[in-house]
Short mmCIF file of C-alpha atoms in Angstrom, two decimals:
data_model
loop_
_atom_site.label_atom_id
_atom_site.label_comp_id
_atom_site.label_asym_id
_atom_site.label_seq_id
_atom_site.Cartn_x
_atom_site.Cartn_y
_atom_site.Cartn_z
CA UNK A 26 0.01 0.00 0.01
CA UNK A 27 1.42 3.38 -0.93
CA UNK A 28 2.21 6.01 1.68
CA UNK A 29 -0.59 8.19 0.29
CA UNK A 30 -3.22 5.47 0.60
CA UNK A 31 -2.00 4.53 4.06
CA UNK A 32 -2.24 8.09 5.42
CA UNK A 33 -4.83 8.53 8.16
CA UNK A 34 -7.84 10.27 6.69
CA UNK A 35 -10.00 12.67 8.63
CA UNK A 36 -13.59 13.07 7.48
CA UNK A 37 -14.42 16.68 6.75
CA UNK A 38 -17.42 16.94 4.39
CA UNK A 39 -16.51 20.48 3.33
CA UNK A 40 -17.01 22.22 0.05
CA UNK A 41 -14.11 23.11 -2.17
CA UNK A 42 -13.19 23.88 -5.76
CA UNK A 43 -11.20 21.83 -8.25
CA UNK A 44 -9.41 24.05 -10.78
CA UNK A 45 -7.61 22.83 -13.87
CA UNK A 46 -6.66 23.82 -17.40
CA UNK A 47 -8.90 22.13 -19.94
CA UNK A 48 -6.11 21.92 -22.52
CA UNK A 49 -7.20 24.96 -24.51
CA UNK A 50 -5.86 27.50 -22.06
CA UNK A 51 -9.17 27.97 -20.21
CA UNK A 52 -9.29 27.53 -16.46
CA UNK A 53 -12.16 25.31 -15.33
CA UNK A 54 -13.50 25.59 -11.78
CA UNK A 55 -15.70 22.77 -10.51
CA UNK A 56 -17.33 22.60 -7.06
CA UNK A 57 -16.61 19.47 -5.05
CA UNK A 58 -17.21 18.00 -1.64
CA UNK A 59 -13.98 17.27 0.29
CA UNK A 60 -14.93 13.95 1.88
CA UNK A 61 -11.75 13.60 3.93
CA UNK A 62 -8.18 14.85 4.11
CA UNK A 63 -4.81 13.72 5.36
CA UNK A 64 -1.36 15.18 5.34
CA UNK A 65 -0.78 13.67 1.90
CA UNK A 66 -4.03 14.24 0.01
CA UNK A 67 -7.80 14.34 -0.04
CA UNK A 68 -10.77 12.31 -1.24
CA UNK A 69 -13.11 14.41 -3.32
CA UNK A 70 -16.64 13.86 -4.57
CA UNK A 71 -17.75 15.52 -7.81
CA UNK A 72 -20.69 15.17 -10.16
CA UNK A 73 -18.33 13.31 -12.49
CA UNK A 74 -14.66 12.51 -11.97
CA UNK A 75 -13.89 11.34 -15.49
CA UNK A 76 -13.24 14.72 -17.08
CA UNK A 77 -11.11 16.22 -14.32
CA UNK A 78 -7.48 16.68 -15.45
CA UNK A 79 -4.70 14.51 -13.98
CA UNK A 80 -3.08 17.66 -12.46
CA UNK A 81 -5.31 20.19 -10.70
CA UNK A 82 -5.49 22.68 -7.85
CA UNK A 83 -7.74 22.01 -4.86
CA UNK A 84 -9.07 25.23 -3.35
CA UNK A 85 -10.34 24.94 0.22
CA UNK A 86 -13.09 27.28 1.48
CA UNK A 87 -10.43 29.04 3.61
CA UNK A 88 -8.62 30.03 0.40
CA UNK A 89 -5.81 27.51 0.84
CA UNK A 90 -4.71 26.22 -2.58
CA UNK A 91 -2.98 22.84 -2.95
CA UNK A 92 -1.58 21.48 -6.21
CA UNK A 93 -2.71 17.89 -6.61
CA UNK A 94 -2.54 14.92 -8.93
CA UNK A 95 -5.19 12.22 -9.36
CA UNK A 96 -4.14 9.10 -7.45
CA UNK A 97 -7.31 7.09 -8.31
CA UNK A 98 -10.85 7.52 -9.65
CA UNK A 99 -13.97 5.56 -8.81
CA UNK A 100 -17.35 6.75 -9.98
CA UNK A 101 -17.87 10.25 -8.60
CA UNK A 102 -14.86 10.03 -6.29
CA UNK A 103 -11.26 11.11 -6.84
CA UNK A 104 -8.37 10.28 -4.61
CA UNK A 105 -5.90 13.15 -4.84
CA UNK A 106 -2.27 13.31 -3.75
CA UNK A 107 -0.66 16.62 -2.87
CA UNK A 108 2.01 17.42 -5.46
CA UNK A 109 4.52 18.58 -2.80
CA UNK A 110 4.04 15.45 -0.64
CA UNK A 111 3.05 16.17 2.95
CA UNK A 112 1.08 19.32 3.79
CA UNK A 113 2.76 21.57 6.35
CA UNK A 114 1.36 21.72 9.91
CA UNK A 115 -0.05 25.18 9.18
CA UNK A 116 -1.79 23.90 6.02
CA UNK A 117 -3.16 20.88 7.89
CA UNK A 118 -4.55 23.25 10.54
CA UNK A 119 -6.49 25.00 7.82
CA UNK A 120 -7.67 21.73 6.28
CA UNK A 121 -8.83 20.10 9.53
CA UNK A 122 -10.93 21.29 12.43
CA UNK A 123 -9.52 21.38 15.94
CA UNK A 124 -11.39 18.16 16.75
CA UNK A 125 -9.90 16.44 13.68
CA UNK A 126 -6.43 17.65 14.64
CA UNK A 127 -6.93 16.33 18.16
CA UNK A 128 -7.88 12.86 16.82
CA UNK A 129 -4.85 12.93 14.52
CA UNK A 130 -2.51 13.82 17.45
CA UNK A 131 -4.12 11.07 19.55
CA UNK A 132 -3.49 8.53 16.78
CA UNK A 133 0.15 9.51 16.42
CA UNK A 134 0.68 9.37 20.17
CA UNK A 135 -0.99 5.95 20.43
CA UNK A 136 1.12 4.57 17.56
CA UNK A 137 4.30 5.92 19.17
CA UNK A 138 3.33 4.35 22.52
CA UNK A 139 2.36 1.00 21.02
CA UNK A 140 5.59 0.83 19.00
CA UNK A 141 7.71 1.94 22.01
CA UNK A 142 6.16 -0.80 24.15
CA UNK A 143 6.55 -3.41 21.41
CA UNK A 144 10.27 -2.54 21.13
CA UNK A 145 10.70 -2.74 24.91
CA UNK A 146 11.47 0.91 25.66
CA UNK A 147 10.15 2.72 28.73
CA UNK A 148 8.91 6.29 28.50
CA UNK A 149 11.98 7.44 30.36
CA UNK A 150 14.37 5.60 28.01
CA UNK A 151 12.77 6.91 24.82
CA UNK A 152 12.49 10.44 26.23
CA UNK A 153 16.22 10.46 27.06
CA UNK A 154 17.14 9.23 23.58
CA UNK A 155 15.11 11.91 21.77
CA UNK A 156 16.01 14.72 24.18
CA UNK A 157 12.65 15.45 25.80
CA UNK A 158 11.27 15.02 29.31
CA UNK A 159 9.30 11.91 30.19
CA UNK A 160 6.40 14.24 31.05
CA UNK A 161 6.39 15.68 27.51
CA UNK A 162 6.51 12.18 25.99
CA UNK A 163 3.57 11.12 28.21
CA UNK A 164 1.57 14.14 27.02
CA UNK A 165 2.45 13.39 23.38
CA UNK A 166 1.51 9.70 23.71
CA UNK A 167 -1.87 10.78 25.15
CA UNK A 168 -2.46 13.14 22.21
CA UNK A 169 -2.13 16.25 24.38
CA UNK A 170 1.05 17.61 22.75
CA UNK A 171 2.40 17.76 19.19
CA UNK A 172 5.61 15.87 18.55
CA UNK A 173 7.79 17.92 16.19
CA UNK A 174 8.62 16.23 12.89
CA UNK A 175 12.36 16.00 13.59
CA UNK A 176 11.59 14.13 16.83
CA UNK A 177 9.10 11.82 15.07
CA UNK A 178 11.86 11.01 12.56
CA UNK A 179 14.26 10.25 15.40
CA UNK A 180 11.62 8.08 17.13
CA UNK A 181 11.01 6.17 13.87
CA UNK A 182 14.73 5.50 13.51
CA UNK A 183 15.15 4.40 17.14
CA UNK A 184 12.10 2.12 17.03
CA UNK A 185 12.98 0.82 13.54
CA UNK A 186 9.67 1.75 11.90
CA UNK A 187 8.78 3.97 8.99
CA UNK A 188 7.82 7.56 9.72
CA UNK A 189 4.64 7.10 7.72
CA UNK A 190 3.68 4.23 10.03
CA UNK A 191 3.91 6.51 13.07
CA UNK A 192 2.17 9.46 11.45
CA UNK A 193 -0.47 7.73 9.34
CA UNK A 194 -0.51 4.03 10.08
CA UNK A 195 -3.47 2.08 11.25
CA UNK A 196 -4.61 2.99 14.77
CA UNK A 197 -3.64 0.59 17.54
CA UNK A 198 -6.49 -1.56 18.83
CA UNK A 199 -6.88 0.27 22.13
CA UNK A 200 -7.23 3.80 20.69
CA UNK A 201 -10.65 5.35 20.97
CA UNK A 202 -11.65 6.30 17.40
CA UNK A 203 -14.14 8.85 18.71
#
């Protein structure tokens, strides 16, 4: 499964606009429903997905514009991948509500904790190795604090897992999907 398809999706059901060049130099703007988003892309619903260009710009209601490419099509749905890869934390904040961001943080923290425990590290040991306090790591594992990307990369290396698995992997069994 590709990193884009594995990314944790957060249901949004917001309106947006798909903009693309129709090949004759005209810019086409089509309304869509943004069904869900992740740090790597979005799932869009349109009246028809067949005539949307392979490269397009997704315009969120906030005005955020993300260049995308079509990852897959199925009926009225399009799976889009952000052209630049991962969206920045600021962009994700615009794309997701505070509740969606909280669920995303909780998922990351739970995956870090589950992987840490599987690899036999204590909170204190992992905190020492990544240069944070055990209290911060406990907050992060409970979804109450954001773990900076550079620290997530270090954690992934120490625990011998892919970064995408920590950020967007399947949620551990004991995480409340509320």
